[in-house]
Amino acid sequence: INAEYMGRKKNRKMKTVALIFAVLIATGFAAKFQSALPSISAGNKVPMNILSEIASRIAADGPLDDIFNLFNSLESQIRNEQVQHDELYARQQVECSGERSFREKEIADATNAINLATDEKNAAAVSLSQNQQQLETNVKSQADVSALIKDLEEQRAAANAVYKRRNAEFNEALNTINEGHQMLQELYTGSASLIDLNRVAVKMFKGAVNLRVTHHYVAVIGALAQIAQKADLLVDANILNRVEELFKRLQETLAQAIQEEDNAEAEAVESFSTSRQKLQDQLDGLKIAEKSLRENISNYEQIIVKANNIIAQATTKRERNQNLLNSADQLCSTFESEYKIANEQRKEELALLSKLRGIVEKK
């Protein structure tokens, strides 16, 4: 079929050149045709040198009936050739359809032979994938829970360290208050010095800064500053009682703060223990689930291996026929493309013939 088509294609090209040549000779209007050469040549793959040669010969007038008869004859040939090519194309389509049907049946037979094993394999593959995803999630969750436990323990250790440090600072502050109380007694008896007073005041100020409770120390430190401004450092009973009262209030405030710190620490320890146990229980459950998932994955992998062994021979047959079907489709597609190209070329020939006919008719 293809050999027959290629022979017709060669004859059609020669016929096109002959068509142009014959029409131009018979028109008898060389000068006018010479100006139309570019538009006739454009898009029709007709060499300009051939058209120029034809134009030089139309000076000798010929009968117009011969030209029109030639037009009709060539048009009839083109259309007959199209009919023949359509018949050729129809036969080729039958052959392509028959080959395609045969190969598709072979592929279907092979597919039916492995359907049972394929279904089992696909079901196992789905379950395997699900268990693998669950295992991946499980392992990640274990890592996340372990990280949470570690972070929780680190936070608890850091919070406990802060608690111990502040507890020591509060105790140091209470000792400083006691020392200040003793210093007041010595001032009252006249045995304390300005240096002693300054030392106690500085320690109290530092303690207030460390504990971030300077606002509670303002009154006491102010009272000590007033005493330091007296030239003789003598403290009467009224001043002594007033400052001691301030010391007492400060001691109560610090004692209350210490108690609040202790309560907060106890609550934090209890909350930590509860959260730590919940996380540990969750981690233990994840480890049990991990063991079960790994056993499932092993079972599904064995099922898939067995299914693949059953499928192997039928798969080879299916692939072989699929390759043959692909080759047939490619050949049929090539013929389809050539058929379309030939149709377009005939349309161009008919269009060129119509254009030349119009030129002659106008003349």
Coordinates of C-alpha atoms in Angstrom, one line a residue:
I1 CA 0.0 0.0 0.0
N2 CA 2.8 2.5 0.9
A3 CA 4.7 1.7 -2.4
E4 CA 1.6 2.4 -4.4
Y5 CA 1.1 5.7 -2.5
M6 CA 4.7 6.9 -3.1
G7 CA 4.4 6.3 -6.8
R8 CA 1.2 8.4 -7.0
K9 CA 2.9 11.2 -4.9
K10 CA 5.8 11.4 -7.5
N11 CA 3.4 11.6 -10.5
R12 CA 1.3 14.3 -8.7
K13 CA 4.4 16.6 -8.4
M14 CA 5.2 16.3 -12.1
K15 CA 1.5 16.9 -13.0
T16 CA 1.5 20.2 -11.0
V17 CA 4.5 21.6 -13.0
A18 CA 2.8 20.5 -16.2
L19 CA -0.4 22.2 -15.2
I20 CA 1.3 25.6 -14.7
F21 CA 3.3 25.3 -17.9
A22 CA 0.3 24.4 -20.1
V23 CA -1.9 27.1 -18.7
L24 CA 0.6 29.9 -19.1
I25 CA 1.5 29.0 -22.7
A26 CA -2.2 29.2 -23.8
T27 CA -3.1 32.5 -22.1
G28 CA -1.4 34.9 -24.5
F29 CA -0.8 37.7 -22.1
A30 CA 2.9 37.5 -21.1
A31 CA 3.3 41.0 -19.9
K32 CA 0.4 40.9 -17.5
F33 CA 1.3 37.5 -16.2
Q34 CA 4.9 38.6 -15.6
S35 CA 3.6 41.0 -12.9
A36 CA 1.6 38.2 -11.2
L37 CA 4.5 35.8 -10.9
P38 CA 5.3 36.6 -7.2
S39 CA 1.7 36.1 -6.0
I40 CA 1.3 32.9 -8.0
S41 CA 4.6 31.4 -6.8
A42 CA 4.1 32.3 -3.1
G43 CA 3.1 29.4 -1.0
N44 CA 2.8 26.8 -3.9
K45 CA 6.4 25.6 -4.1
V46 CA 6.5 26.4 -7.8
P47 CA 10.1 27.6 -8.7
M48 CA 10.2 31.1 -10.1
N49 CA 12.5 30.2 -12.9
I50 CA 9.9 27.8 -14.3
L51 CA 7.2 30.4 -14.1
S52 CA 9.5 32.9 -15.8
E53 CA 10.2 30.5 -18.6
I54 CA 6.5 29.8 -19.0
A55 CA 5.8 33.6 -19.0
S56 CA 8.3 34.1 -21.8
R57 CA 6.3 31.6 -24.0
I58 CA 2.8 33.0 -23.7
A59 CA 3.6 35.6 -26.3
A60 CA 2.4 33.0 -28.8
D61 CA -1.4 33.0 -28.4
G62 CA -3.2 29.6 -28.3
P63 CA -6.9 28.6 -28.2
L64 CA -8.4 29.3 -24.9
D65 CA -10.7 26.2 -25.1
D66 CA -7.6 24.0 -25.0
I67 CA -6.5 25.8 -21.8
F68 CA -9.9 25.3 -20.2
N69 CA -10.1 21.7 -21.3
L70 CA -6.7 21.2 -19.7
F71 CA -7.9 22.8 -16.5
N72 CA -10.9 20.4 -16.4
S73 CA -8.7 17.4 -17.2
L74 CA -6.2 18.2 -14.5
E75 CA -8.8 19.0 -11.9
S76 CA -10.5 15.6 -12.7
Q77 CA -7.2 13.8 -12.3
I78 CA -6.6 15.4 -8.9
R79 CA -10.0 14.5 -7.7
N80 CA -9.7 11.0 -9.0
E81 CA -6.4 10.6 -7.3
Q82 CA -8.0 11.8 -4.1
V83 CA -10.7 9.1 -4.4
Q84 CA -8.1 6.4 -5.0
H85 CA -6.0 7.6 -2.1
D86 CA -9.2 7.6 0.1
E87 CA -9.7 4.0 -0.9
L88 CA -6.1 3.2 -0.2
Y89 CA -6.4 4.9 3.2
A90 CA -9.6 2.9 4.0
R91 CA -7.8 -0.4 3.3
Q92 CA -4.9 0.6 5.5
Q93 CA -7.3 1.6 8.3
V94 CA -8.8 -1.9 8.1
E95 CA -5.4 -3.5 8.4
C96 CA -4.5 -1.3 11.3
S97 CA -7.7 -2.0 13.1
G98 CA -7.3 -5.8 12.6
E99 CA -3.7 -5.7 14.0
R100 CA -4.7 -3.5 16.9
S101 CA -7.7 -5.8 17.8
F102 CA -5.5 -8.9 17.7
R103 CA -2.7 -7.4 19.9
E104 CA -5.3 -6.0 22.4
K105 CA -6.9 -9.4 22.7
E106 CA -3.5 -11.0 23.4
I107 CA -2.8 -8.3 26.1
A108 CA -6.3 -8.9 27.6
D109 CA -5.7 -12.6 27.8
A110 CA -2.4 -12.1 29.6
T111 CA -4.0 -9.6 31.9
N112 CA -6.9 -11.9 32.8
A113 CA -4.4 -14.7 33.6
I114 CA -2.7 -12.6 36.3
N115 CA -5.7 -10.7 37.7
L116 CA -6.1 -12.8 40.7
A117 CA -2.4 -12.6 41.7
T118 CA -2.4 -8.9 40.8
D119 CA -5.4 -8.2 43.0
E120 CA -3.8 -10.0 45.9
K121 CA -0.5 -8.1 45.3
N122 CA -2.3 -4.8 45.1
A123 CA -4.2 -5.4 48.3
A124 CA -1.0 -6.4 50.1
A125 CA 0.8 -3.4 48.6
V126 CA -1.9 -1.0 49.9
S127 CA -1.7 -2.6 53.4
L128 CA 2.1 -2.6 53.3
S129 CA 2.2 1.1 52.3
Q130 CA -0.3 1.9 55.1
N131 CA 1.7 0.0 57.7
Q132 CA 5.0 1.6 56.5
Q133 CA 3.5 5.0 56.8
Q134 CA 2.1 4.2 60.2
L135 CA 5.6 2.9 61.2
E136 CA 7.2 6.0 60.0
T137 CA 4.7 8.1 61.9
N138 CA 5.2 5.9 65.0
V139 CA 9.0 6.2 65.0
K140 CA 8.7 10.0 64.5
S141 CA 6.2 10.1 67.3
Q142 CA 8.5 8.2 69.6
A143 CA 11.3 10.6 68.8
D144 CA 9.0 13.6 69.5
V145 CA 7.7 12.1 72.8
S146 CA 11.3 11.3 73.9
A147 CA 12.3 14.9 73.0
L148 CA 9.3 16.2 75.0
I149 CA 10.4 14.1 78.0
K150 CA 13.9 15.4 77.7
D151 CA 12.8 19.0 77.4
L152 CA 10.4 18.6 80.3
E153 CA 13.2 17.2 82.5
E154 CA 15.6 20.0 81.4
Q155 CA 13.0 22.6 82.2
R156 CA 12.3 21.0 85.6
A157 CA 16.0 20.9 86.4
A158 CA 16.4 24.6 85.3
A159 CA 13.3 25.7 87.3
N160 CA 14.6 23.8 90.4
A161 CA 18.0 25.4 90.1
V162 CA 16.3 28.8 90.0
Y163 CA 14.2 27.9 93.0
K164 CA 17.2 26.8 95.0
R165 CA 19.1 30.0 94.1
R166 CA 16.2 32.2 95.1
N167 CA 15.7 30.3 98.2
A168 CA 19.3 30.9 99.2
E169 CA 19.0 34.6 98.3
F170 CA 15.8 34.9 100.4
N171 CA 17.6 33.2 103.4
E172 CA 20.6 35.5 102.9
A173 CA 18.2 38.4 102.9
L174 CA 16.7 37.2 106.2
N175 CA 20.1 36.8 107.7
T176 CA 20.9 40.4 106.6
I177 CA 17.8 41.7 108.3
N178 CA 18.7 39.8 111.5
E179 CA 22.2 41.4 111.2
G180 CA 20.6 44.8 110.8
H181 CA 18.4 44.2 113.8
Q182 CA 21.6 43.4 115.8
M183 CA 23.3 46.4 114.5
L184 CA 20.4 48.6 115.7
Q185 CA 20.9 47.3 119.2
E186 CA 24.6 48.1 119.0
L187 CA 23.8 51.6 117.8
Y188 CA 21.5 52.0 120.7
T189 CA 24.2 51.0 123.1
G190 CA 26.8 53.1 121.2
S191 CA 29.0 50.1 120.2
A192 CA 28.3 50.2 116.4
S193 CA 30.1 52.4 113.9
L194 CA 29.2 54.2 110.7
I195 CA 31.1 51.5 108.9
D196 CA 28.9 48.8 110.4
L197 CA 25.8 50.8 109.4
N198 CA 27.0 51.2 105.8
R199 CA 28.0 47.6 105.5
V200 CA 24.5 46.4 106.6
A201 CA 22.8 48.9 104.3
V202 CA 24.8 47.9 101.3
K203 CA 24.1 44.2 101.9
M204 CA 20.4 44.9 102.2
F205 CA 20.4 46.9 99.0
K206 CA 22.2 44.1 97.1
G207 CA 19.8 41.5 98.4
A208 CA 16.8 43.6 97.3
V209 CA 18.3 44.0 93.8
N210 CA 18.9 40.2 93.5
L211 CA 15.4 39.4 94.6
R212 CA 13.9 42.1 92.5
V213 CA 12.0 43.4 95.6
T214 CA 13.6 46.8 96.1
H215 CA 10.3 48.5 96.6
H216 CA 9.9 46.5 99.9
Y217 CA 13.3 47.8 101.1
V218 CA 12.7 51.5 100.4
A219 CA 11.4 52.4 103.9
V220 CA 14.1 50.4 105.8
I221 CA 17.0 51.7 103.7
G222 CA 15.6 55.2 104.0
A223 CA 15.5 54.9 107.8
L224 CA 19.1 53.7 107.9
A225 CA 20.2 56.6 105.7
Q226 CA 18.6 59.1 108.2
I227 CA 20.5 57.5 111.1
A228 CA 23.8 57.7 109.1
Q229 CA 23.3 61.4 108.7
K230 CA 23.4 62.0 112.4
A231 CA 26.8 63.1 113.6
D232 CA 26.8 61.1 116.8
L233 CA 25.0 58.0 115.4
L234 CA 23.0 57.9 118.7
V235 CA 19.6 56.2 118.4
D236 CA 16.9 57.0 120.8
A237 CA 14.1 54.5 121.7
N238 CA 11.6 56.0 119.3
I239 CA 13.9 55.6 116.3
L240 CA 14.9 52.2 117.4
N241 CA 11.2 51.1 117.7
R242 CA 10.3 52.5 114.4
V243 CA 13.2 50.9 112.5
E244 CA 12.6 47.6 114.3
E245 CA 9.0 47.7 113.2
L246 CA 10.2 48.2 109.6
F247 CA 12.5 45.3 109.9
K248 CA 9.7 43.1 111.2
R249 CA 7.4 44.0 108.3
L250 CA 10.2 43.3 105.8
Q251 CA 10.8 39.9 107.5
E252 CA 7.2 39.0 107.2
T253 CA 7.1 40.1 103.6
L254 CA 10.2 38.0 102.8
A255 CA 8.8 35.0 104.7
Q256 CA 5.6 35.2 102.8
A257 CA 7.6 35.3 99.5
I258 CA 9.6 32.3 100.5
Q259 CA 6.4 30.4 101.3
E260 CA 5.0 31.3 97.9
E261 CA 8.2 30.1 96.3
D262 CA 7.9 26.8 98.2
N263 CA 4.3 26.4 97.2
A264 CA 5.0 27.1 93.5
E265 CA 7.9 24.7 93.5
A266 CA 5.8 21.9 95.1
E267 CA 3.1 22.5 92.4
A268 CA 5.6 22.5 89.7
V269 CA 7.1 19.2 90.9
E270 CA 3.7 17.6 91.0
S271 CA 2.8 18.9 87.6
F272 CA 6.1 17.6 86.2
S273 CA 5.6 14.2 87.7
T274 CA 2.1 13.9 86.2
S275 CA 3.2 15.1 82.7
R276 CA 6.3 12.9 82.8
Q277 CA 4.3 9.8 83.6
K278 CA 1.7 10.6 80.8
L279 CA 4.5 11.0 78.3
Q280 CA 6.2 7.8 79.4
D281 CA 2.9 5.8 79.1
Q282 CA 2.5 7.2 75.6
L283 CA 6.0 6.2 74.7
D284 CA 5.5 2.7 76.0
G285 CA 2.3 2.3 73.9
L286 CA 4.1 3.5 70.8
K287 CA 6.9 0.9 71.3
I288 CA 4.3 -1.9 71.5
A289 CA 2.6 -0.6 68.3
E290 CA 5.9 -0.5 66.6
K291 CA 6.6 -4.2 67.2
S292 CA 3.2 -5.1 65.7
L293 CA 3.7 -2.9 62.7
R294 CA 7.0 -4.5 61.9
E295 CA 5.5 -8.0 62.0
N296 CA 2.7 -6.9 59.6
I297 CA 5.2 -5.3 57.2
S298 CA 7.1 -8.6 57.1
N299 CA 4.0 -10.6 56.3
Y300 CA 2.8 -8.3 53.5
E301 CA 6.3 -8.3 51.9
Q302 CA 6.2 -12.1 51.7
I303 CA 2.7 -12.0 50.1
I304 CA 4.0 -9.6 47.4
V305 CA 7.0 -11.8 46.6
K306 CA 4.8 -14.8 46.1
A307 CA 2.4 -12.8 43.9
N308 CA 5.2 -11.5 41.7
N309 CA 6.4 -15.1 41.0
I310 CA 2.9 -16.0 39.8
I311 CA 2.6 -12.9 37.6
A312 CA 6.1 -13.2 35.9
Q313 CA 5.3 -15.3 32.9
A314 CA 2.0 -13.6 32.0
T315 CA 3.7 -10.2 32.4
T316 CA 6.3 -11.1 29.8
K317 CA 3.6 -12.1 27.3
R318 CA 1.7 -8.8 28.0
E319 CA 4.8 -6.7 27.5
R320 CA 5.8 -8.4 24.3
N321 CA 2.3 -7.8 22.8
Q322 CA 2.3 -4.3 24.1
N323 CA 5.5 -3.5 22.2
L324 CA 4.1 -5.0 19.0
L325 CA 1.0 -2.9 19.5
N326 CA 3.1 0.2 20.0
S327 CA 5.0 -0.5 16.8
A328 CA 1.8 -1.0 14.8
D329 CA 0.3 2.2 16.2
Q330 CA 3.4 4.1 15.2
L331 CA 3.3 2.8 11.6
C332 CA -0.4 3.6 11.4
S333 CA 0.2 7.0 12.7
T334 CA 2.9 7.6 10.1
F335 CA 0.4 6.6 7.3
E336 CA -2.2 8.9 8.8
S337 CA 0.2 11.8 8.8
E338 CA 1.2 11.1 5.2
Y339 CA -2.4 10.9 4.2
K340 CA -3.2 14.3 5.7
I341 CA -0.1 15.9 4.0
A342 CA -1.2 14.5 0.6
N343 CA -4.7 15.9 1.1
E344 CA -3.3 19.3 1.9
Q345 CA -1.1 19.1 -1.2
R346 CA -4.1 18.3 -3.5
K347 CA -5.9 21.2 -1.9
E348 CA -3.0 23.5 -2.8
E349 CA -3.0 22.1 -6.4
L350 CA -6.7 22.8 -6.8
A351 CA -6.3 26.3 -5.4
L352 CA -3.4 27.0 -7.8
L353 CA -5.5 25.6 -10.7
S354 CA -8.4 27.9 -9.7
K355 CA -6.1 30.9 -9.5
L356 CA -4.7 30.3 -12.9
R357 CA -8.1 29.7 -14.3
G358 CA -9.2 33.0 -12.9
I359 CA -6.3 34.8 -14.6
V360 CA -7.1 33.2 -17.9
E361 CA -10.8 34.0 -17.6
K362 CA -10.0 37.6 -16.8
K363 CA -7.9 37.8 -19.9

